[in-house]
Amino acid sequence: MNVSYDRSPGHPEAIPQPGPDQAAQTGRSPGLAAVRKHSLTRSSTPAATQSGQQETDQALASAPAPTPASGCQRPCIQSFPHELLSLIFDCLPLSTHSQCALVCHRWYASLPSIRPRIAQWLETLSPVRRLDFRQLAVGYSRRTGPLLARQKHPLFPLLQRQHQELVRLQKERQQPCLTPDSEQLLRRQERTALGCLSGLIGYSLHQPPLQTSQLSLKSVSCHPPVTEPVQMLSFSRCSRWLAVLCHRNQDTACLRLYGWQQDGWHEQTLVPAPVCPVTVVTFALRMLDTLFTIQDSDVFVWRKTAQAGHWCAEKLYSVPFPYQPYELMVSDEDDLVSLATRGDLYPGLHVQISNCLTGLQCWQHLPPQQYRNTPKSIAHQKGRGLLGLLFEETQNRPDRVLILGKGLKPTWNGLWGAQPYRMKSHMAFFSQIRFSPDGQHLLGLTNTRLCLWKLDTENQILREKLQRPCWRPYPRSPMAQTVIFRKDGKQLLVAHSPHRLQLWNLHDNGDWHAGASVETPSTFDSASSHQQHALCLFLEDRILAIGNADTLLVWHGRTNASWQLLMHRQNNRNDRPAPPELHSGVGAAIYTTANEEVADAGTRLWIHAPDLQGQLVRQAQMIIPGPLRGTSADGLSLVINDGNQVRLLQLTHPDDKDDKDDKDDKDDKDPHR
């Protein structure tokens, strides 16, 4: 499928191959077009984009190369020995390496190997996973930077140089009397520097693995504390903001927004404070300091002001009566899709799509779509912004699925549109549909089987690729998962029976082939009545897990494609506490929780992370006051549910003190926000 995308920090291309040594003597500059062609990532959004987005649009993208200086053409410069050139390049920020690579073969060969290593590593990640790294640079000086420094990470000096380069460019852009061309050049260089810093932080957290045995969890303050029951939690991609929906009474939910500063979470001022109950809250994926909410029948956007530091609300639109919005989806490009059903018990669905106009910092609302029937199932894919609606047909006709998306065909030029499909199959009628994380496949589920299609939106065809039995004890329950994709969309985990899990692998020719199978112990009860809303699967990298209300089983993949049972966590409390859970942690670590001992006053947390040989080993364990509700994008903040209260923990070095002096966060901020 050919879909037009902006440059994003998570999709690197190859480093440019240099021309001959005499290329710099031709008197012709490589030019901006040449540099973009050979950059590590796709092109960015327009230079007029807002400041928050400027910090996230390019990861590992090369800065525009100016005309080579005359000194580069002198024989004495070109004849520098390889060792001396390597020492010089080691002192340069990562974002400047691409310009050096275009000078000549000798300069290219002398560049450090870190940039292609990062590019290759990013290529192994799924688009959804790359989204997590897009805004990491924003909180570097207050979150990941101090942690990596205390760990004496080998890449910390390079991180510091790249951070200093970003700060230098931000200060230069504040200088008065800049010409439009100079300001545009600085904006591009700043986006490049920030993208490189984000990619480098993500790489540093994974390669080599963090020494989690040298980490500890400490309780951090929350001013004021959250004392009401929590309905929903949401971290921003930069991990500096936390939105909390609390229950004030049975029918009203209030919004609280906290920011990370002074080594604690402090409540932010919302102007004006929400009057109507807030039902949905979610952060933007591309723009910084941007929050979306649904309040009654209105959709709002909240932005942080540069002067007072308050968060100001702006109403985007209202959903017409009698529809009541219940879901708000945000695409990779910050397009919005709201779903609303009728409040009078009649069937029907209202879909409102709003196209984000990046340069104008606003949204263009497309004509709303209303459907007389309520879909049986709704699927959403964030990266491409796909929305799938499964409608039931009559007279034994195949089920119909309507797919809405942006740039489904190349001729649509990035515009939103809809495509209807017939789910032709010899199977019974489908009850659920799902997209693969990369948006390339559509999965249909019946009560007993699954069907997988290749989604060809250019030719508007569904190509059947796989049809197999699927064990589904509760087919109508959306919480019971017996089929799950890996985050890159290239592997599928299916529960073919209550005690057998089967992996299916996507080959280069587009076909799916059976991989390894895993047998669960006979004691694992998957279908008891109280577990129907807790059955879940987990598949990421070399981690495979299945859990229910009482048990969590985790396997670790070996290099020979076999799977070894890593842990068997069991709740032993009679009061049936929260089920054992698994969460992705900092770097390649995973966090698991369970109430394994009756005498424990809380929940036992285990932290597993790869050792130097790549084996997943338990490196830390501790008692926490309640179940784990969620983690931040960088994995450093953990939210614990302690009864009606929420407690926040921070992953730090054991030698870190609780009374650190506060540092100004201006180094991480765009001065024009």
mmCIF file with all atom_site columns, C-alpha atoms in Angstrom, residues 174-278:
data_model
loop_
_atom_site.group_PDB
_atom_site.id
_atom_site.type_symbol
_atom_site.label_atom_id
_atom_site.label_alt_id
_atom_site.label_comp_id
_atom_site.label_asym_id
_atom_site.label_entity_id
_atom_site.label_seq_id
_atom_site.pdbx_PDB_ins_code
_atom_site.Cartn_x
_atom_site.Cartn_y
_atom_site.Cartn_z
_atom_site.occupancy
_atom_site.B_iso_or_equiv
_atom_site.pdbx_formal_charge
_atom_site.auth_seq_id
_atom_site.auth_comp_id
_atom_site.auth_asym_id
_atom_site.auth_atom_id
_atom_site.pdbx_PDB_model_num
ATOM 1   C CA . GLN A 1 174 ? 15.796  33.224 19.689 1.00 0.00 ? 174 GLN A CA 1
ATOM 2   C CA . GLN A 1 175 ? 18.247  35.736 18.302 1.00 0.00 ? 175 GLN A CA 1
ATOM 3   C CA . PRO A 1 176 ? 16.601  38.907 16.947 1.00 0.00 ? 176 PRO A CA 1
ATOM 4   C CA . CYS A 1 177 ? 16.811  40.064 13.344 1.00 0.00 ? 177 CYS A CA 1
ATOM 5   C CA . LEU A 1 178 ? 16.941  36.588 11.823 1.00 0.00 ? 178 LEU A CA 1
ATOM 6   C CA . THR A 1 179 ? 16.175  36.479 8.125  1.00 0.00 ? 179 THR A CA 1
ATOM 7   C CA . PRO A 1 180 ? 13.330  34.157 7.068  1.00 0.00 ? 180 PRO A CA 1
ATOM 8   C CA . ASP A 1 181 ? 15.803  31.839 5.347  1.00 0.00 ? 181 ASP A CA 1
ATOM 9   C CA . SER A 1 182 ? 18.020  31.659 8.429  1.00 0.00 ? 182 SER A CA 1
ATOM 10  C CA . GLU A 1 183 ? 15.070  30.944 10.713 1.00 0.00 ? 183 GLU A CA 1
ATOM 11  C CA . GLN A 1 184 ? 13.798  28.238 8.391  1.00 0.00 ? 184 GLN A CA 1
ATOM 12  C CA . LEU A 1 185 ? 17.250  26.650 8.290  1.00 0.00 ? 185 LEU A CA 1
ATOM 13  C CA . LEU A 1 186 ? 17.508  26.704 12.090 1.00 0.00 ? 186 LEU A CA 1
ATOM 14  C CA . ARG A 1 187 ? 14.056  25.148 12.431 1.00 0.00 ? 187 ARG A CA 1
ATOM 15  C CA . ARG A 1 188 ? 15.038  22.267 10.178 1.00 0.00 ? 188 ARG A CA 1
ATOM 16  C CA . GLN A 1 189 ? 18.299  21.763 12.029 1.00 0.00 ? 189 GLN A CA 1
ATOM 17  C CA . GLU A 1 190 ? 16.446  21.877 15.348 1.00 0.00 ? 190 GLU A CA 1
ATOM 18  C CA . ARG A 1 191 ? 13.953  19.239 14.247 1.00 0.00 ? 191 ARG A CA 1
ATOM 19  C CA . THR A 1 192 ? 16.841  17.087 13.094 1.00 0.00 ? 192 THR A CA 1
ATOM 20  C CA . ALA A 1 193 ? 18.708  17.517 16.394 1.00 0.00 ? 193 ALA A CA 1
ATOM 21  C CA . LEU A 1 194 ? 15.643  16.718 18.473 1.00 0.00 ? 194 LEU A CA 1
ATOM 22  C CA . GLY A 1 195 ? 14.774  13.683 16.356 1.00 0.00 ? 195 GLY A CA 1
ATOM 23  C CA . CYS A 1 196 ? 18.310  12.352 16.672 1.00 0.00 ? 196 CYS A CA 1
ATOM 24  C CA . LEU A 1 197 ? 18.200  12.840 20.444 1.00 0.00 ? 197 LEU A CA 1
ATOM 25  C CA . SER A 1 198 ? 14.884  10.966 20.711 1.00 0.00 ? 198 SER A CA 1
ATOM 26  C CA . GLY A 1 199 ? 16.174  8.044  18.664 1.00 0.00 ? 199 GLY A CA 1
ATOM 27  C CA . LEU A 1 200 ? 19.433  7.962  20.591 1.00 0.00 ? 200 LEU A CA 1
ATOM 28  C CA . ILE A 1 201 ? 17.579  7.880  23.941 1.00 0.00 ? 201 ILE A CA 1
ATOM 29  C CA . GLY A 1 202 ? 15.424  4.972  22.797 1.00 0.00 ? 202 GLY A CA 1
ATOM 30  C CA . TYR A 1 203 ? 18.485  3.095  21.578 1.00 0.00 ? 203 TYR A CA 1
ATOM 31  C CA . SER A 1 204 ? 20.385  3.799  24.807 1.00 0.00 ? 204 SER A CA 1
ATOM 32  C CA . LEU A 1 205 ? 17.567  2.315  26.895 1.00 0.00 ? 205 LEU A CA 1
ATOM 33  C CA . HIS A 1 206 ? 17.772  -0.936 24.915 1.00 0.00 ? 206 HIS A CA 1
ATOM 34  C CA . GLN A 1 207 ? 21.333  -1.322 23.576 1.00 0.00 ? 207 GLN A CA 1
ATOM 35  C CA . PRO A 1 208 ? 23.127  -2.360 25.699 1.00 0.00 ? 208 PRO A CA 1
ATOM 36  C CA . PRO A 1 209 ? 20.414  -3.269 28.232 1.00 0.00 ? 209 PRO A CA 1
ATOM 37  C CA . LEU A 1 210 ? 20.096  -1.107 31.318 1.00 0.00 ? 210 LEU A CA 1
ATOM 38  C CA . GLN A 1 211 ? 21.533  -2.562 34.509 1.00 0.00 ? 211 GLN A CA 1
ATOM 39  C CA . THR A 1 212 ? 18.172  -2.841 36.242 1.00 0.00 ? 212 THR A CA 1
ATOM 40  C CA . SER A 1 213 ? 19.836  -4.521 39.218 1.00 0.00 ? 213 SER A CA 1
ATOM 41  C CA . GLN A 1 214 ? 21.306  -1.084 39.954 1.00 0.00 ? 214 GLN A CA 1
ATOM 42  C CA . LEU A 1 215 ? 17.878  0.554  39.962 1.00 0.00 ? 215 LEU A CA 1
ATOM 43  C CA . SER A 1 216 ? 15.405  1.082  42.777 1.00 0.00 ? 216 SER A CA 1
ATOM 44  C CA . LEU A 1 217 ? 11.827  2.296  43.091 1.00 0.00 ? 217 LEU A CA 1
ATOM 45  C CA . LYS A 1 218 ? 11.068  5.271  45.277 1.00 0.00 ? 218 LYS A CA 1
ATOM 46  C CA . SER A 1 219 ? 7.746   6.855  46.120 1.00 0.00 ? 219 SER A CA 1
ATOM 47  C CA . VAL A 1 220 ? 7.285   10.299 44.597 1.00 0.00 ? 220 VAL A CA 1
ATOM 48  C CA . SER A 1 221 ? 4.916   12.986 45.752 1.00 0.00 ? 221 SER A CA 1
ATOM 49  C CA . CYS A 1 222 ? 1.715   13.942 44.002 1.00 0.00 ? 222 CYS A CA 1
ATOM 50  C CA . HIS A 1 223 ? 0.523   17.493 44.784 1.00 0.00 ? 223 HIS A CA 1
ATOM 51  C CA . PRO A 1 224 ? -2.309  17.367 45.678 1.00 0.00 ? 224 PRO A CA 1
ATOM 52  C CA . PRO A 1 225 ? -2.741  13.616 46.125 1.00 0.00 ? 225 PRO A CA 1
ATOM 53  C CA . VAL A 1 226 ? -5.411  11.740 44.202 1.00 0.00 ? 226 VAL A CA 1
ATOM 54  C CA . THR A 1 227 ? -7.901  10.530 46.795 1.00 0.00 ? 227 THR A CA 1
ATOM 55  C CA . GLU A 1 228 ? -10.946 9.771  44.610 1.00 0.00 ? 228 GLU A CA 1
ATOM 56  C CA . PRO A 1 229 ? -11.432 6.437  42.807 1.00 0.00 ? 229 PRO A CA 1
ATOM 57  C CA . VAL A 1 230 ? -9.623  6.511  39.454 1.00 0.00 ? 230 VAL A CA 1
ATOM 58  C CA . GLN A 1 231 ? -11.485 5.730  36.260 1.00 0.00 ? 231 GLN A CA 1
ATOM 59  C CA . MET A 1 232 ? -8.737  6.286  33.679 1.00 0.00 ? 232 MET A CA 1
ATOM 60  C CA . LEU A 1 233 ? -5.017  7.143  33.493 1.00 0.00 ? 233 LEU A CA 1
ATOM 61  C CA . SER A 1 234 ? -3.086  8.445  30.505 1.00 0.00 ? 234 SER A CA 1
ATOM 62  C CA . PHE A 1 235 ? 0.595   9.373  30.157 1.00 0.00 ? 235 PHE A CA 1
ATOM 63  C CA . SER A 1 236 ? 1.829   11.661 27.415 1.00 0.00 ? 236 SER A CA 1
ATOM 64  C CA . ARG A 1 237 ? 4.398   10.301 24.951 1.00 0.00 ? 237 ARG A CA 1
ATOM 65  C CA . CYS A 1 238 ? 7.097   12.468 26.499 1.00 0.00 ? 238 CYS A CA 1
ATOM 66  C CA . SER A 1 239 ? 6.215   11.043 29.969 1.00 0.00 ? 239 SER A CA 1
ATOM 67  C CA . ARG A 1 240 ? 6.112   14.561 31.474 1.00 0.00 ? 240 ARG A CA 1
ATOM 68  C CA . TRP A 1 241 ? 2.302   14.761 31.767 1.00 0.00 ? 241 TRP A CA 1
ATOM 69  C CA . LEU A 1 242 ? -0.215  12.493 33.471 1.00 0.00 ? 242 LEU A CA 1
ATOM 70  C CA . ALA A 1 243 ? -3.974  12.869 33.023 1.00 0.00 ? 243 ALA A CA 1
ATOM 71  C CA . VAL A 1 244 ? -6.224  11.284 35.652 1.00 0.00 ? 244 VAL A CA 1
ATOM 72  C CA . LEU A 1 245 ? -10.002 10.857 35.485 1.00 0.00 ? 245 LEU A CA 1
ATOM 73  C CA . CYS A 1 246 ? -11.435 10.592 39.004 1.00 0.00 ? 246 CYS A CA 1
ATOM 74  C CA . HIS A 1 247 ? -14.932 9.733  40.253 1.00 0.00 ? 247 HIS A CA 1
ATOM 75  C CA . ARG A 1 248 ? -16.306 12.532 42.405 1.00 0.00 ? 248 ARG A CA 1
ATOM 76  C CA . ASN A 1 249 ? -19.663 10.832 42.680 1.00 0.00 ? 249 ASN A CA 1
ATOM 77  C CA . GLN A 1 250 ? -21.479 8.000  40.972 1.00 0.00 ? 250 GLN A CA 1
ATOM 78  C CA . ASP A 1 251 ? -22.205 9.892  37.751 1.00 0.00 ? 251 ASP A CA 1
ATOM 79  C CA . THR A 1 252 ? -19.473 12.540 37.555 1.00 0.00 ? 252 THR A CA 1
ATOM 80  C CA . ALA A 1 253 ? -15.821 12.188 36.568 1.00 0.00 ? 253 ALA A CA 1
ATOM 81  C CA . CYS A 1 254 ? -13.386 15.068 37.003 1.00 0.00 ? 254 CYS A CA 1
ATOM 82  C CA . LEU A 1 255 ? -10.115 15.660 35.170 1.00 0.00 ? 255 LEU A CA 1
ATOM 83  C CA . ARG A 1 256 ? -6.800  16.232 36.907 1.00 0.00 ? 256 ARG A CA 1
ATOM 84  C CA . LEU A 1 257 ? -3.630  16.951 34.985 1.00 0.00 ? 257 LEU A CA 1
ATOM 85  C CA . TYR A 1 258 ? -0.199  16.532 36.590 1.00 0.00 ? 258 TYR A CA 1
ATOM 86  C CA . GLY A 1 259 ? 3.242   17.549 35.353 1.00 0.00 ? 259 GLY A CA 1
ATOM 87  C CA . TRP A 1 260 ? 6.659   16.118 36.280 1.00 0.00 ? 260 TRP A CA 1
ATOM 88  C CA . GLN A 1 261 ? 8.818   18.777 37.959 1.00 0.00 ? 261 GLN A CA 1
ATOM 89  C CA . GLN A 1 262 ? 11.009  19.032 41.054 1.00 0.00 ? 262 GLN A CA 1
ATOM 90  C CA . ASP A 1 263 ? 11.164  15.215 41.136 1.00 0.00 ? 263 ASP A CA 1
ATOM 91  C CA . GLY A 1 264 ? 7.427   14.987 41.775 1.00 0.00 ? 264 GLY A CA 1
ATOM 92  C CA . TRP A 1 265 ? 4.028   15.315 40.110 1.00 0.00 ? 265 TRP A CA 1
ATOM 93  C CA . HIS A 1 266 ? 2.309   18.691 40.455 1.00 0.00 ? 266 HIS A CA 1
ATOM 94  C CA . GLU A 1 267 ? -1.240  19.503 39.427 1.00 0.00 ? 267 GLU A CA 1
ATOM 95  C CA . GLN A 1 268 ? -1.592  21.859 36.467 1.00 0.00 ? 268 GLN A CA 1
ATOM 96  C CA . THR A 1 269 ? -4.093  24.692 36.129 1.00 0.00 ? 269 THR A CA 1
ATOM 97  C CA . LEU A 1 270 ? -6.892  24.079 33.608 1.00 0.00 ? 270 LEU A CA 1
ATOM 98  C CA . VAL A 1 271 ? -8.464  27.240 32.156 1.00 0.00 ? 271 VAL A CA 1
ATOM 99  C CA . PRO A 1 272 ? -11.387 27.108 32.336 1.00 0.00 ? 272 PRO A CA 1
ATOM 100 C CA . ALA A 1 273 ? -11.874 24.179 34.669 1.00 0.00 ? 273 ALA A CA 1
ATOM 101 C CA . PRO A 1 274 ? -14.158 21.526 33.126 1.00 0.00 ? 274 PRO A CA 1
ATOM 102 C CA . VAL A 1 275 ? -17.771 22.016 34.141 1.00 0.00 ? 275 VAL A CA 1
ATOM 103 C CA . CYS A 1 276 ? -19.357 19.039 32.388 1.00 0.00 ? 276 CYS A CA 1
ATOM 104 C CA . PRO A 1 277 ? -18.289 15.479 33.248 1.00 0.00 ? 277 PRO A CA 1
ATOM 105 C CA . VAL A 1 278 ? -15.201 14.298 31.334 1.00 0.00 ? 278 VAL A CA 1
#
